[in-house]
Short mmCIF file of C-alpha atoms in Angstrom, two decimals:
data_model
loop_
_atom_site.label_atom_id
_atom_site.label_comp_id
_atom_site.label_asym_id
_atom_site.label_seq_id
_atom_site.Cartn_x
_atom_site.Cartn_y
_atom_site.Cartn_z
CA UNK B 1 0.00 0.00 0.00
CA UNK B 2 2.80 2.47 0.88
CA UNK B 3 4.24 2.14 -2.62
CA UNK B 4 0.89 2.77 -4.29
CA UNK B 5 -0.03 5.90 -6.22
CA UNK B 6 -3.12 6.21 -4.03
CA UNK B 7 -1.08 6.34 -0.82
CA UNK B 8 1.68 8.59 -2.13
CA UNK B 9 -0.23 10.95 -4.42
CA UNK B 10 -3.96 10.56 -3.77
CA UNK B 11 -4.53 8.76 -7.08
CA UNK B 12 -8.16 7.78 -6.79
CA UNK B 13 -11.78 8.83 -6.57
CA UNK B 14 -14.53 8.66 -4.00
CA UNK B 15 -18.27 9.02 -3.58
CA UNK B 16 -20.10 9.85 -0.35
CA UNK B 17 -23.59 8.37 -0.10
CA UNK B 18 -26.32 8.84 2.47
CA UNK B 19 -27.73 5.68 4.02
CA UNK B 20 -31.30 6.02 5.22
CA UNK B 21 -33.35 3.07 6.50
CA UNK B 22 -30.87 0.72 4.77
CA UNK B 23 -31.32 2.51 1.43
CA UNK B 24 -28.41 4.12 -0.42
CA UNK B 25 -29.84 7.37 -1.79
CA UNK B 26 -29.08 8.16 -5.44
CA UNK B 27 -26.66 5.22 -5.59
CA UNK B 28 -27.05 4.83 -9.36
CA UNK B 29 -26.11 8.49 -9.88
CA UNK B 30 -23.05 8.12 -7.66
CA UNK B 31 -21.86 5.02 -9.50
CA UNK B 32 -22.42 6.70 -12.86
CA UNK B 33 -20.33 9.71 -11.80
CA UNK B 34 -17.62 7.46 -10.38
CA UNK B 35 -17.36 5.50 -13.64
CA UNK B 36 -17.32 8.68 -15.74
CA UNK B 37 -14.60 10.22 -13.56
CA UNK B 38 -12.55 7.01 -13.69
CA UNK B 39 -12.52 7.14 -17.48
CA UNK B 40 -11.30 10.74 -17.38
CA UNK B 41 -8.26 9.86 -15.26
CA UNK B 42 -7.44 6.64 -17.12
CA UNK B 43 -8.75 4.23 -14.50
CA UNK B 44 -10.54 1.14 -15.85
CA UNK B 45 -14.26 0.78 -15.13
CA UNK B 46 -14.16 -3.03 -14.95
CA UNK B 47 -13.36 -3.05 -11.17
CA UNK B 48 -16.62 -1.11 -10.66
CA UNK B 49 -18.67 -4.01 -12.02
CA UNK B 50 -21.59 -5.00 -9.76
CA UNK B 51 -20.74 -2.08 -7.47
CA UNK B 52 -24.38 -1.54 -6.54
CA UNK B 53 -24.74 -5.10 -5.25
CA UNK B 54 -21.40 -4.90 -3.46
CA UNK B 55 -22.38 -1.65 -1.72
CA UNK B 56 -25.66 -3.10 -0.48
CA UNK B 57 -23.89 -6.27 0.63
CA UNK B 58 -21.44 -4.16 2.67
CA UNK B 59 -24.17 -2.28 4.56
CA UNK B 60 -26.08 -5.53 5.12
CA UNK B 61 -23.07 -7.41 6.48
CA UNK B 62 -22.20 -4.48 8.75
CA UNK B 63 -25.82 -3.93 9.84
CA UNK B 64 -25.80 -0.31 8.68
CA UNK B 65 -29.24 1.28 8.78
CA UNK B 66 -28.40 4.99 8.69
CA UNK B 67 -25.29 7.07 8.21
CA UNK B 68 -22.74 7.67 5.49
CA UNK B 69 -21.10 5.19 3.13
CA UNK B 70 -17.92 6.26 1.39
CA UNK B 71 -16.86 4.36 -1.72
CA UNK B 72 -13.19 4.77 -2.62
CA UNK B 73 -11.78 3.64 -5.96
CA UNK B 74 -8.00 3.74 -5.79
CA UNK B 75 -4.83 2.85 -7.69
CA UNK B 76 -2.89 0.44 -5.48
CA UNK B 77 -0.70 -2.33 -6.90
CA UNK B 78 -3.87 -2.87 -8.89
CA UNK B 79 -7.19 -1.04 -9.01
CA UNK B 80 -9.54 -1.69 -6.12
CA UNK B 81 -12.69 -0.49 -4.39
CA UNK B 82 -12.91 0.07 -0.65
CA UNK B 83 -15.90 0.89 1.55
CA UNK B 84 -15.87 3.04 4.68
CA UNK B 85 -18.69 3.98 7.05
CA UNK B 86 -19.24 6.89 9.42
CA UNK B 87 -22.18 8.41 11.25
CA UNK B 88 -24.07 11.43 9.96
CA UNK B 89 -22.84 14.46 11.97
CA UNK B 90 -25.70 16.81 11.06
CA UNK B 91 -28.54 17.25 13.57
CA UNK B 92 -32.00 18.74 13.09
CA UNK B 93 -30.93 21.60 15.35
CA UNK B 94 -28.43 22.72 12.71
CA UNK B 95 -31.13 22.93 10.03
CA UNK B 96 -33.18 25.12 12.35
CA UNK B 97 -30.23 27.48 12.92
CA UNK B 98 -28.78 27.36 9.40
CA UNK B 99 -25.22 27.27 8.10
CA UNK B 100 -22.80 30.14 8.51
CA UNK B 101 -20.42 30.45 5.57
CA UNK B 102 -17.46 32.65 4.71
CA UNK B 103 -15.49 33.43 1.57
CA UNK B 104 -12.27 31.50 1.07
CA UNK B 105 -9.12 33.31 -0.03
CA UNK B 106 -8.36 30.37 -2.34
CA UNK B 107 -9.76 30.52 -5.86
CA UNK B 108 -11.22 27.77 -8.01
CA UNK B 109 -9.55 27.34 -11.40
CA UNK B 110 -12.22 26.50 -14.00
CA UNK B 111 -9.48 25.60 -16.50
CA UNK B 112 -8.31 22.64 -14.39
CA UNK B 113 -10.06 19.33 -15.04
CA UNK B 114 -9.52 18.34 -11.42
CA UNK B 115 -12.12 20.76 -10.03
CA UNK B 116 -14.80 18.80 -11.88
CA UNK B 117 -13.82 15.44 -10.34
CA UNK B 118 -14.24 14.04 -6.82
CA UNK B 119 -10.66 12.89 -6.30
CA UNK B 120 -8.90 11.71 -3.15
CA UNK B 121 -6.64 14.75 -3.35
CA UNK B 122 -8.89 16.85 -1.11
CA UNK B 123 -6.33 18.74 0.96
CA UNK B 124 -7.29 22.27 -0.10
CA UNK B 125 -10.93 21.64 0.77
CA UNK B 126 -10.03 20.18 4.16
CA UNK B 127 -7.67 23.03 5.07
CA UNK B 128 -10.16 25.70 4.02
CA UNK B 129 -13.01 24.00 5.90
CA UNK B 130 -10.87 23.71 9.03
CA UNK B 131 -9.98 27.38 8.73
CA UNK B 132 -13.66 28.30 8.43
CA UNK B 133 -14.49 26.27 11.53
CA UNK B 134 -11.74 28.02 13.47
CA UNK B 135 -13.42 31.33 12.57
CA UNK B 136 -16.87 30.15 13.67
CA UNK B 137 -18.26 29.20 10.24
CA UNK B 138 -19.52 25.87 8.93
CA UNK B 139 -18.37 26.04 5.31
CA UNK B 140 -16.04 28.12 3.11
CA UNK B 141 -17.31 29.39 -0.23
CA UNK B 142 -14.91 29.60 -3.17
CA UNK B 143 -14.91 32.22 -5.88
CA UNK B 144 -13.17 31.31 -9.12
CA UNK B 145 -10.24 33.14 -10.72
CA UNK B 146 -12.74 35.48 -12.41
CA UNK B 147 -14.31 36.34 -9.02
CA UNK B 148 -17.55 34.53 -9.81
CA UNK B 149 -19.25 32.37 -7.18
CA UNK B 150 -18.17 28.74 -7.58
CA UNK B 151 -18.87 26.24 -4.76
CA UNK B 152 -18.37 25.37 -1.13
CA UNK B 153 -15.62 23.06 0.10
CA UNK B 154 -18.14 20.22 0.38
CA UNK B 155 -21.28 21.72 -1.14
CA UNK B 156 -22.97 23.45 -4.05
CA UNK B 157 -24.74 26.75 -3.48
CA UNK B 158 -28.15 28.06 -4.56
CA UNK B 159 -29.68 31.48 -3.96
CA UNK B 160 -33.13 32.97 -4.42
CA UNK B 161 -34.11 36.47 -5.51
CA UNK B 162 -37.68 37.48 -6.38
CA UNK B 163 -38.72 33.80 -6.35
CA UNK B 164 -36.13 32.84 -8.96
CA UNK B 165 -33.51 30.25 -8.02
CA UNK B 166 -29.93 30.87 -9.13
CA UNK B 167 -26.89 28.59 -9.03
CA UNK B 168 -23.40 28.84 -10.55
CA UNK B 169 -23.00 27.01 -13.85
CA UNK B 170 -20.55 24.12 -14.01
CA UNK B 171 -18.08 26.16 -16.07
CA UNK B 172 -17.52 28.32 -12.98
CA UNK B 173 -15.24 25.50 -11.83
CA UNK B 174 -17.29 23.26 -9.58
CA UNK B 175 -18.21 19.66 -8.93
CA UNK B 176 -21.63 18.78 -10.32
CA UNK B 177 -23.01 17.43 -7.06
CA UNK B 178 -25.58 14.65 -7.10
CA UNK B 179 -28.11 16.74 -5.16
CA UNK B 180 -27.32 19.75 -7.36
CA UNK B 181 -27.99 17.76 -10.52
CA UNK B 182 -31.23 16.29 -9.22
CA UNK B 183 -32.44 19.55 -7.71
CA UNK B 184 -32.05 21.33 -11.06
CA UNK B 185 -34.03 18.52 -12.69
CA UNK B 186 -36.66 18.75 -9.94
CA UNK B 187 -37.09 22.52 -10.36
CA UNK B 188 -37.59 22.16 -14.11
CA UNK B 189 -40.19 19.43 -13.59
CA UNK B 190 -42.07 21.56 -11.04
CA UNK B 191 -42.03 24.86 -12.96
CA UNK B 192 -39.70 26.53 -10.47
CA UNK B 193 -37.65 29.05 -12.43
CA UNK B 194 -33.95 28.29 -12.09
CA UNK B 195 -31.06 30.07 -13.79
CA UNK B 196 -27.50 28.73 -14.05
CA UNK B 197 -24.85 31.34 -14.74
CA UNK B 198 -21.96 33.46 -13.52
CA UNK B 199 -22.69 35.49 -10.40
CA UNK B 200 -20.73 37.97 -8.33
CA UNK B 201 -20.32 38.08 -4.58
CA UNK B 202 -22.44 41.24 -4.56
CA UNK B 203 -25.31 39.50 -6.35
CA UNK B 204 -25.25 36.66 -3.83
CA UNK B 205 -25.29 38.99 -0.83
CA UNK B 206 -28.28 40.86 -2.27
CA UNK B 207 -30.40 37.70 -2.54
CA UNK B 208 -33.41 36.87 -0.38
CA UNK B 209 -32.60 33.23 0.42
CA UNK B 210 -29.45 31.10 0.29
CA UNK B 211 -28.94 27.38 0.76
CA UNK B 212 -26.23 24.81 0.15
CA UNK B 213 -26.55 21.19 -0.92
CA UNK B 214 -24.68 17.92 -0.86
CA UNK B 215 -25.58 14.26 -0.60
CA UNK B 216 -25.47 14.23 3.20
CA UNK B 217 -26.85 17.68 4.01
CA UNK B 218 -29.39 17.46 1.19
CA UNK B 219 -30.63 21.08 1.51
CA UNK B 220 -29.20 23.30 4.26
CA UNK B 221 -30.40 26.92 4.68
CA UNK B 222 -27.71 29.56 5.10
CA UNK B 223 -28.31 32.07 7.89
CA UNK B 224 -25.09 34.07 7.58
CA UNK B 225 -22.45 34.87 4.97
CA UNK B 226 -19.54 36.42 6.84
CA UNK B 227 -21.18 39.38 8.64
CA UNK B 228 -24.32 39.38 6.47
CA UNK B 229 -27.34 37.80 8.18
CA UNK B 230 -30.28 36.09 6.46
CA UNK B 231 -33.58 35.39 8.21
CA UNK B 232 -34.25 31.73 7.41
CA UNK B 233 -37.72 32.00 8.97
CA UNK B 234 -38.75 33.93 5.83
CA UNK B 235 -37.29 31.36 3.40
CA UNK B 236 -40.62 30.49 1.78
CA UNK B 237 -39.32 29.11 -1.52
CA UNK B 238 -36.45 27.23 0.13
CA UNK B 239 -38.91 25.58 2.52
CA UNK B 240 -41.21 24.65 -0.36
CA UNK B 241 -38.33 23.18 -2.35
CA UNK B 242 -37.00 21.34 0.70
CA UNK B 243 -40.32 19.70 1.56
CA UNK B 244 -41.15 18.67 -2.00
CA UNK B 245 -37.63 17.65 -2.93
CA UNK B 246 -37.29 15.41 0.13
CA UNK B 247 -40.35 13.47 -1.03
CA UNK B 248 -39.00 13.39 -4.60
CA UNK B 249 -35.57 12.25 -3.43
CA UNK B 250 -36.89 9.31 -1.46
CA UNK B 251 -38.92 8.16 -4.44
CA UNK B 252 -36.37 8.80 -7.18
CA UNK B 253 -33.22 8.20 -5.15
#
């Protein structure tokens, strides 16, 4: 293992999947993204064969009902898949209070293919998230090199103004999160106007509602961006999306 590219250089990919009542939410989407990413970094897809059955076998054998399953696909002496489990750290209390986020000094580079892949080389995200926590925030938000809003360290961001939902487009240099992808699809199916594009920090701070998404958080309201407060009690559209999308997710996912 110590001589492997995975150990020495982080050569590999991962997916983080929510386990709820012994169901792996959006597992097919996660496997599809993993296989697509593997092809882009010259890793064979053959070792991912029957991955869905193997993932469910792992949670069954380990009696996992709820929590988080991490699937790692790495380059060791050969290519292999590993499973890891951890508990979900997010409580209902946090959803009631909302996330506090700050702007990272690091910039996303939309010209690098790596920002679009979920690789094991995650050090920048970890360091920036730890720095945010030390300052009293939950999540850092990255701008890209053109000073457009990009993504959080572990999340995608959405914002609402005049009942229109906005989110940065993929070419802003971000990972197309599984919840992001499905939420965009959901909004289109439910006639909720959503615009993908390039947005400034000033536009974000002038919005009425802000929330972040990932496969574990699902939809988390944002109550503060640095020293700018948002009243999540007035988040009417976010609440509507959250309630309807949760039902959709448990049917589709």
